[in-house]
């Protein structure tokens, strides 16, 4: 605990970009939740643009289950 999952359009992230992303997320999550770095897991999932609505936007953004929150909504 905690787990961060990032869904994104297919993108080439080099090793240095992945390390920077990991470092930034770990710093933010440890600061927010007050947990040790080794308690955090992070997943990346590339989603094809034609599947975004069905796999991400609908279920994870607009139709979230009751009792869950969306920290930030997209501007589209």
mmCIF file of N, CA, C and O in Angstrom:
data_model
loop_
_atom_site.group_PDB
_atom_site.id
_atom_site.type_symbol
_atom_site.label_atom_id
_atom_site.label_comp_id
_atom_site.label_asym_id
_atom_site.label_seq_id
_atom_site.Cartn_x
_atom_site.Cartn_y
_atom_site.Cartn_z
ATOM 1 N N UNK A 1 0.862 -1.169 0.000
ATOM 2 C CA UNK A 1 0.000 0.000 0.000
ATOM 3 C C UNK A 1 0.894 1.212 0.000
ATOM 4 O O UNK A 1 1.859 1.207 0.728
ATOM 5 N N UNK A 2 0.671 2.165 -0.742
ATOM 6 C CA UNK A 2 -0.303 2.392 -1.806
ATOM 7 C C UNK A 2 0.204 1.949 -3.184
ATOM 8 O O UNK A 2 1.396 1.754 -3.386
ATOM 9 N N UNK A 3 -0.750 1.820 -4.101
ATOM 10 C CA UNK A 3 -0.443 1.438 -5.482
ATOM 11 C C UNK A 3 -0.922 2.547 -6.408
ATOM 12 O O UNK A 3 -2.031 3.047 -6.261
ATOM 13 N N UNK A 4 -0.082 2.937 -7.360
ATOM 14 C CA UNK A 4 -0.418 3.953 -8.355
ATOM 15 C C UNK A 4 -0.448 3.260 -9.713
ATOM 16 O O UNK A 4 0.496 2.552 -10.055
ATOM 17 N N UNK A 5 -1.513 3.453 -10.448
ATOM 18 C CA UNK A 5 -1.625 2.853 -11.777
ATOM 19 C C UNK A 5 -1.799 3.978 -12.792
ATOM 20 O O UNK A 5 -2.667 4.828 -12.625
ATOM 21 N N UNK A 6 -0.970 3.992 -13.818
ATOM 22 C CA UNK A 6 -1.039 5.023 -14.840
ATOM 23 C C UNK A 6 -1.395 4.381 -16.171
ATOM 24 O O UNK A 6 -0.667 3.520 -16.674
ATOM 25 N N UNK A 7 -2.539 4.797 -16.722
ATOM 26 C CA UNK A 7 -2.943 4.387 -18.061
ATOM 27 C C UNK A 7 -2.587 5.533 -18.992
ATOM 28 O O UNK A 7 -2.787 6.695 -18.656
ATOM 29 N N UNK A 8 -2.077 5.206 -20.171
ATOM 30 C CA UNK A 8 -1.630 6.252 -21.091
ATOM 31 C C UNK A 8 -1.692 5.743 -22.512
ATOM 32 O O UNK A 8 -1.713 4.532 -22.747
ATOM 33 N N UNK A 9 -1.760 6.669 -23.468
ATOM 34 C CA UNK A 9 -1.622 6.282 -24.866
ATOM 35 C C UNK A 9 -0.212 5.743 -25.047
ATOM 36 O O UNK A 9 0.715 6.132 -24.331
ATOM 37 N N UNK A 10 -0.063 4.868 -26.017
ATOM 38 C CA UNK A 10 1.250 4.290 -26.298
ATOM 39 C C UNK A 10 2.290 5.395 -26.463
ATOM 40 O O UNK A 10 2.061 6.365 -27.178
ATOM 41 N N UNK A 11 3.374 5.270 -25.744
ATOM 42 C CA UNK A 11 4.450 6.262 -25.791
ATOM 43 C C UNK A 11 5.758 5.557 -25.474
ATOM 44 O O UNK A 11 5.784 4.643 -24.653
ATOM 45 N N UNK A 12 6.792 5.983 -26.135
ATOM 46 C CA UNK A 12 8.119 5.442 -25.854
ATOM 47 C C UNK A 12 8.729 6.219 -24.697
ATOM 48 O O UNK A 12 9.065 7.390 -24.838
ATOM 49 N N UNK A 13 8.816 5.591 -23.554
ATOM 50 C CA UNK A 13 9.495 6.194 -22.410
ATOM 51 C C UNK A 13 10.839 5.496 -22.264
ATOM 52 O O UNK A 13 10.888 4.284 -22.047
ATOM 53 N N UNK A 14 11.884 6.249 -22.384
ATOM 54 C CA UNK A 14 13.214 5.687 -22.207
ATOM 55 C C UNK A 14 13.466 5.372 -20.736
ATOM 56 O O UNK A 14 12.692 5.755 -19.850
ATOM 57 N N UNK A 15 14.553 4.676 -20.481
ATOM 58 C CA UNK A 15 14.888 4.291 -19.109
ATOM 59 C C UNK A 15 15.010 5.500 -18.194
ATOM 60 O O UNK A 15 14.543 5.480 -17.061
ATOM 61 N N UNK A 16 15.637 6.570 -18.679
ATOM 62 C CA UNK A 16 15.815 7.740 -17.823
ATOM 63 C C UNK A 16 14.478 8.415 -17.528
ATOM 64 O O UNK A 16 14.247 8.874 -16.409
ATOM 65 N N UNK A 17 13.571 8.459 -18.486
ATOM 66 C CA UNK A 17 12.240 9.039 -18.253
ATOM 67 C C UNK A 17 11.454 8.188 -17.260
ATOM 68 O O UNK A 17 10.764 8.716 -16.384
ATOM 69 N N UNK A 18 11.571 6.868 -17.377
ATOM 70 C CA UNK A 18 10.887 5.972 -16.432
ATOM 71 C C UNK A 18 11.441 6.146 -15.017
ATOM 72 O O UNK A 18 10.685 6.182 -14.047
ATOM 73 N N UNK A 19 12.759 6.241 -14.897
ATOM 74 C CA UNK A 19 13.365 6.431 -13.570
ATOM 75 C C UNK A 19 12.937 7.761 -12.950
ATOM 76 O O UNK A 19 12.655 7.841 -11.760
ATOM 77 N N UNK A 20 12.888 8.811 -13.775
ATOM 78 C CA UNK A 20 12.467 10.125 -13.279
ATOM 79 C C UNK A 20 10.994 10.091 -12.845
ATOM 80 O O UNK A 20 10.635 10.611 -11.793
ATOM 81 N N UNK A 21 10.148 9.458 -13.650
ATOM 82 C CA UNK A 21 8.733 9.324 -13.301
ATOM 83 C C UNK A 21 8.578 8.557 -11.992
ATOM 84 O O UNK A 21 7.843 8.974 -11.091
ATOM 85 N N UNK A 22 9.281 7.441 -11.887
ATOM 86 C CA UNK A 22 9.228 6.644 -10.658
ATOM 87 C C UNK A 22 9.672 7.465 -9.452
ATOM 88 O O UNK A 22 8.999 7.492 -8.412
ATOM 89 N N UNK A 23 10.779 8.147 -9.573
ATOM 90 C CA UNK A 23 11.309 8.947 -8.472
ATOM 91 C C UNK A 23 10.330 10.043 -8.051
ATOM 92 O O UNK A 23 10.083 10.249 -6.856
ATOM 93 N N UNK A 24 9.758 10.741 -9.036
ATOM 94 C CA UNK A 24 8.803 11.814 -8.728
ATOM 95 C C UNK A 24 7.547 11.274 -8.051
ATOM 96 O O UNK A 24 7.045 11.857 -7.084
ATOM 97 N N UNK A 25 7.034 10.147 -8.561
ATOM 98 C CA UNK A 25 5.828 9.565 -7.961
ATOM 99 C C UNK A 25 6.094 9.051 -6.551
ATOM 100 O O UNK A 25 5.294 9.276 -5.639
ATOM 101 N N UNK A 26 7.216 8.363 -6.370
ATOM 102 C CA UNK A 26 7.552 7.842 -5.041
ATOM 103 C C UNK A 26 7.695 8.986 -4.050
ATOM 104 O O UNK A 26 7.185 8.922 -2.925
ATOM 105 N N UNK A 27 8.341 10.066 -4.443
ATOM 106 C CA UNK A 27 8.494 11.219 -3.546
ATOM 107 C C UNK A 27 7.129 11.799 -3.172
ATOM 108 O O UNK A 27 6.871 12.106 -2.001
ATOM 109 N N UNK A 28 6.253 11.955 -4.141
ATOM 110 C CA UNK A 28 4.931 12.524 -3.869
ATOM 111 C C UNK A 28 4.097 11.608 -2.972
ATOM 112 O O UNK A 28 3.432 12.071 -2.037
ATOM 113 N N UNK A 29 4.134 10.308 -3.244
ATOM 114 C CA UNK A 29 3.317 9.368 -2.471
ATOM 115 C C UNK A 29 3.847 9.218 -1.051
ATOM 116 O O UNK A 29 3.066 9.182 -0.082
ATOM 117 N N UNK A 30 5.153 9.155 -0.874
ATOM 118 C CA UNK A 30 5.682 9.055 0.496
ATOM 119 C C UNK A 30 5.342 10.305 1.293
ATOM 120 O O UNK A 30 4.998 10.214 2.476
ATOM 121 N N UNK A 31 5.402 11.451 0.645
ATOM 122 C CA UNK A 31 5.065 12.714 1.318
ATOM 123 C C UNK A 31 3.578 12.743 1.685
ATOM 124 O O UNK A 31 3.205 13.107 2.798
ATOM 125 N N UNK A 32 2.716 12.343 0.777
ATOM 126 C CA UNK A 32 1.266 12.416 1.008
ATOM 127 C C UNK A 32 0.773 11.390 2.025
ATOM 128 O O UNK A 32 -0.059 11.703 2.869
ATOM 129 N N UNK A 33 1.286 10.161 1.934
ATOM 130 C CA UNK A 33 0.761 9.076 2.770
ATOM 131 C C UNK A 33 1.645 8.745 3.966
ATOM 132 O O UNK A 33 1.238 7.963 4.830
ATOM 133 N N UNK A 34 2.849 9.292 3.990
ATOM 134 C CA UNK A 34 3.736 9.021 5.121
ATOM 135 C C UNK A 34 4.159 7.563 5.213
ATOM 136 O O UNK A 34 4.252 7.023 6.309
ATOM 137 N N UNK A 35 4.399 6.932 4.062
ATOM 138 C CA UNK A 35 4.821 5.535 4.046
ATOM 139 C C UNK A 35 6.264 5.443 3.565
ATOM 140 O O UNK A 35 6.801 6.374 2.980
ATOM 141 N N UNK A 36 6.867 4.292 3.817
ATOM 142 C CA UNK A 36 8.224 4.046 3.333
ATOM 143 C C UNK A 36 8.200 3.812 1.824
ATOM 144 O O UNK A 36 7.207 3.336 1.275
ATOM 145 N N UNK A 37 9.296 4.131 1.157
ATOM 146 C CA UNK A 37 9.388 3.963 -0.289
ATOM 147 C C UNK A 37 9.103 2.532 -0.735
ATOM 148 O O UNK A 37 8.497 2.312 -1.779
ATOM 149 N N UNK A 38 9.542 1.555 0.059
ATOM 150 C CA UNK A 38 9.350 0.168 -0.366
ATOM 151 C C UNK A 38 7.910 -0.324 -0.202
ATOM 152 O O UNK A 38 7.593 -1.456 -0.557
ATOM 153 N N UNK A 39 7.028 0.522 0.282
ATOM 154 C CA UNK A 39 5.614 0.165 0.397
ATOM 155 C C UNK A 39 4.835 0.531 -0.866
ATOM 156 O O UNK A 39 3.668 0.178 -1.004
ATOM 157 N N UNK A 40 5.472 1.222 -1.798
ATOM 158 C CA UNK A 40 4.787 1.773 -2.963
ATOM 159 C C UNK A 40 5.025 0.897 -4.196
ATOM 160 O O UNK A 40 6.146 0.480 -4.456
ATOM 161 N N UNK A 41 3.951 0.664 -4.938
ATOM 162 C CA UNK A 41 4.079 -0.009 -6.231
ATOM 163 C C UNK A 41 3.466 0.890 -7.299
ATOM 164 O O UNK A 41 2.559 1.681 -7.021
ATOM 165 N N UNK A 42 4.000 0.786 -8.510
ATOM 166 C CA UNK A 42 3.564 1.641 -9.608
ATOM 167 C C UNK A 42 3.422 0.786 -10.858
ATOM 168 O O UNK A 42 4.338 0.042 -11.203
ATOM 169 N N UNK A 43 2.275 0.914 -11.531
ATOM 170 C CA UNK A 43 2.058 0.189 -12.782
ATOM 171 C C UNK A 43 1.855 1.160 -13.926
ATOM 172 O O UNK A 43 1.302 2.246 -13.742
ATOM 173 N N UNK A 44 2.310 0.774 -15.108
ATOM 174 C CA UNK A 44 2.098 1.552 -16.326
ATOM 175 C C UNK A 44 1.358 0.665 -17.319
ATOM 176 O O UNK A 44 1.744 -0.492 -17.526
ATOM 177 N N UNK A 45 0.313 1.204 -17.934
ATOM 178 C CA UNK A 45 -0.440 0.440 -18.930
ATOM 179 C C UNK A 45 -0.677 1.294 -20.160
ATOM 180 O O UNK A 45 -1.354 2.327 -20.088
ATOM 181 N N UNK A 46 -0.114 0.875 -21.266
ATOM 182 C CA UNK A 46 -0.364 1.559 -22.534
ATOM 183 C C UNK A 46 -1.717 1.100 -23.067
ATOM 184 O O UNK A 46 -1.994 -0.092 -23.126
ATOM 185 N N UNK A 47 -2.558 2.064 -23.417
ATOM 186 C CA UNK A 47 -3.897 1.773 -23.933
ATOM 187 C C UNK A 47 -4.008 2.412 -25.306
ATOM 188 O O UNK A 47 -3.739 3.604 -25.466
ATOM 189 N N UNK A 48 -4.388 1.627 -26.282
ATOM 190 C CA UNK A 48 -4.564 2.154 -27.629
ATOM 191 C C UNK A 48 -5.662 3.217 -27.622
ATOM 192 O O UNK A 48 -6.663 3.070 -26.925
ATOM 193 N N UNK A 49 -5.469 4.257 -28.383
ATOM 194 C CA UNK A 49 -6.394 5.392 -28.393
ATOM 195 C C UNK A 49 -7.825 4.962 -28.683
ATOM 196 O O UNK A 49 -8.768 5.459 -28.056
ATOM 197 N N UNK A 50 -8.000 4.009 -29.579
ATOM 198 C CA UNK A 50 -9.362 3.584 -29.917
ATOM 199 C C UNK A 50 -10.055 2.818 -28.790
ATOM 200 O O UNK A 50 -11.263 2.629 -28.805
ATOM 201 N N UNK A 51 -9.308 2.392 -27.778
ATOM 202 C CA UNK A 51 -9.884 1.679 -26.635
ATOM 203 C C UNK A 51 -9.980 2.550 -25.377
ATOM 204 O O UNK A 51 -10.439 2.091 -24.336
ATOM 205 N N UNK A 52 -9.500 3.794 -25.454
ATOM 206 C CA UNK A 52 -9.432 4.671 -24.286
ATOM 207 C C UNK A 52 -10.793 4.869 -23.628
ATOM 208 O O UNK A 52 -10.937 4.750 -22.414
ATOM 209 N N UNK A 53 -11.797 5.203 -24.409
ATOM 210 C CA UNK A 53 -13.140 5.456 -23.870
ATOM 211 C C UNK A 53 -13.657 4.243 -23.098
ATOM 212 O O UNK A 53 -14.133 4.371 -21.975
ATOM 213 N N UNK A 54 -13.538 3.081 -23.697
ATOM 214 C CA UNK A 54 -14.081 1.857 -23.114
ATOM 215 C C UNK A 54 -13.279 1.365 -21.911
ATOM 216 O O UNK A 54 -13.847 0.921 -20.920
ATOM 217 N N UNK A 55 -11.954 1.458 -21.971
ATOM 218 C CA UNK A 55 -11.119 0.878 -20.911
ATOM 219 C C UNK A 55 -10.727 1.850 -19.812
ATOM 220 O O UNK A 55 -10.435 1.428 -18.686
ATOM 221 N N UNK A 56 -10.665 3.157 -20.128
ATOM 222 C CA UNK A 56 -10.184 4.127 -19.138
ATOM 223 C C UNK A 56 -11.221 5.191 -18.827
ATOM 224 O O UNK A 56 -11.663 5.321 -17.684
ATOM 225 N N UNK A 57 -11.595 5.990 -19.820
ATOM 226 C CA UNK A 57 -12.444 7.158 -19.569
ATOM 227 C C UNK A 57 -13.772 6.775 -18.922
ATOM 228 O O UNK A 57 -14.153 7.377 -17.915
ATOM 229 N N UNK A 58 -14.449 5.801 -19.463
ATOM 230 C CA UNK A 58 -15.726 5.391 -18.884
ATOM 231 C C UNK A 58 -15.583 4.816 -17.484
ATOM 232 O O UNK A 58 -16.023 5.406 -16.497
ATOM 233 N N UNK A 59 -14.930 3.664 -17.352
ATOM 234 C CA UNK A 59 -14.906 3.000 -16.048
ATOM 235 C C UNK A 59 -14.077 3.691 -14.966
ATOM 236 O O UNK A 59 -14.414 3.602 -13.790
ATOM 237 N N UNK A 60 -13.008 4.381 -15.348
ATOM 238 C CA UNK A 60 -12.133 4.952 -14.320
ATOM 239 C C UNK A 60 -12.332 6.439 -14.071
ATOM 240 O O UNK A 60 -11.874 6.958 -13.054
ATOM 241 N N UNK A 61 -13.002 7.137 -15.000
ATOM 242 C CA UNK A 61 -13.160 8.585 -14.852
ATOM 243 C C UNK A 61 -14.623 8.970 -14.664
ATOM 244 O O UNK A 61 -14.992 9.493 -13.622
ATOM 245 N N UNK A 62 -15.457 8.718 -15.650
ATOM 246 C CA UNK A 62 -16.844 9.197 -15.562
ATOM 247 C C UNK A 62 -17.778 8.283 -14.785
ATOM 248 O O UNK A 62 -18.744 8.752 -14.199
ATOM 249 N N UNK A 63 -17.508 6.996 -14.767
ATOM 250 C CA UNK A 63 -18.419 6.047 -14.111
ATOM 251 C C UNK A 63 -17.787 5.386 -12.894
ATOM 252 O O UNK A 63 -18.041 4.215 -12.608
ATOM 253 N N UNK A 64 -16.989 6.149 -12.154
ATOM 254 C CA UNK A 64 -16.329 5.588 -10.975
ATOM 255 C C UNK A 64 -17.345 5.048 -9.990
ATOM 256 O O UNK A 64 -18.393 5.634 -9.797
ATOM 257 N N UNK A 65 -17.027 3.940 -9.339
ATOM 258 C CA UNK A 65 -17.948 3.391 -8.336
ATOM 259 C C UNK A 65 -18.140 4.353 -7.162
ATOM 260 O O UNK A 65 -17.235 5.125 -6.826
ATOM 261 N N UNK A 66 -19.298 4.304 -6.567
ATOM 262 C CA UNK A 66 -19.580 5.119 -5.379
ATOM 263 C C UNK A 66 -18.531 4.811 -4.310
ATOM 264 O O UNK A 66 -18.092 3.679 -4.166
ATOM 265 N N UNK A 67 -18.131 5.827 -3.600
ATOM 266 C CA UNK A 67 -17.157 5.655 -2.532
ATOM 267 C C UNK A 67 -15.708 5.791 -2.981
ATOM 268 O O UNK A 67 -14.816 5.709 -2.173
ATOM 269 N N UNK A 68 -15.485 5.966 -4.288
ATOM 270 C CA UNK A 68 -14.127 6.202 -4.782
ATOM 271 C C UNK A 68 -14.038 7.637 -5.259
ATOM 272 O O UNK A 68 -15.048 8.260 -5.547
ATOM 273 N N UNK A 69 -12.847 8.155 -5.322
ATOM 274 C CA UNK A 69 -12.716 9.561 -5.734
ATOM 275 C C UNK A 69 -11.754 9.697 -6.904
ATOM 276 O O UNK A 69 -10.866 8.883 -7.082
ATOM 277 N N UNK A 70 -11.977 10.727 -7.661
ATOM 278 C CA UNK A 70 -11.101 11.109 -8.761
ATOM 279 C C UNK A 70 -10.404 12.397 -8.322
ATOM 280 O O UNK A 70 -11.055 13.417 -8.134
ATOM 281 N N UNK A 71 -9.128 12.337 -8.103
ATOM 282 C CA UNK A 71 -8.381 13.477 -7.593
ATOM 283 C C UNK A 71 -8.337 14.610 -8.588
ATOM 284 O O UNK A 71 -8.412 15.782 -8.233
ATOM 285 N N UNK A 72 -8.242 14.281 -9.867
ATOM 286 C CA UNK A 72 -8.187 15.313 -10.916
ATOM 287 C C UNK A 72 -8.877 14.789 -12.162
ATOM 288 O O UNK A 72 -8.567 13.698 -12.634
ATOM 289 N N UNK A 73 -9.800 15.570 -12.680
ATOM 290 C CA UNK A 73 -10.501 15.211 -13.917
ATOM 291 C C UNK A 73 -9.789 15.826 -15.120
ATOM 292 O O UNK A 73 -9.218 16.907 -15.005
ATOM 293 N N UNK A 74 -9.833 15.152 -16.258
ATOM 294 C CA UNK A 74 -9.205 15.719 -17.446
ATOM 295 C C UNK A 74 -10.032 16.885 -17.988
ATOM 296 O O UNK A 74 -11.221 17.010 -17.686
ATOM 297 N N UNK A 75 -9.408 17.711 -18.794
ATOM 298 C CA UNK A 75 -10.094 18.873 -19.353
ATOM 299 C C UNK A 75 -10.661 18.633 -20.736
ATOM 300 O O UNK A 75 -10.958 19.578 -21.439
ATOM 301 N N UNK A 76 -10.818 17.375 -21.120
ATOM 302 C CA UNK A 76 -11.398 17.114 -22.443
ATOM 303 C C UNK A 76 -12.811 16.604 -22.328
ATOM 304 O O UNK A 76 -13.281 16.254 -21.311
#
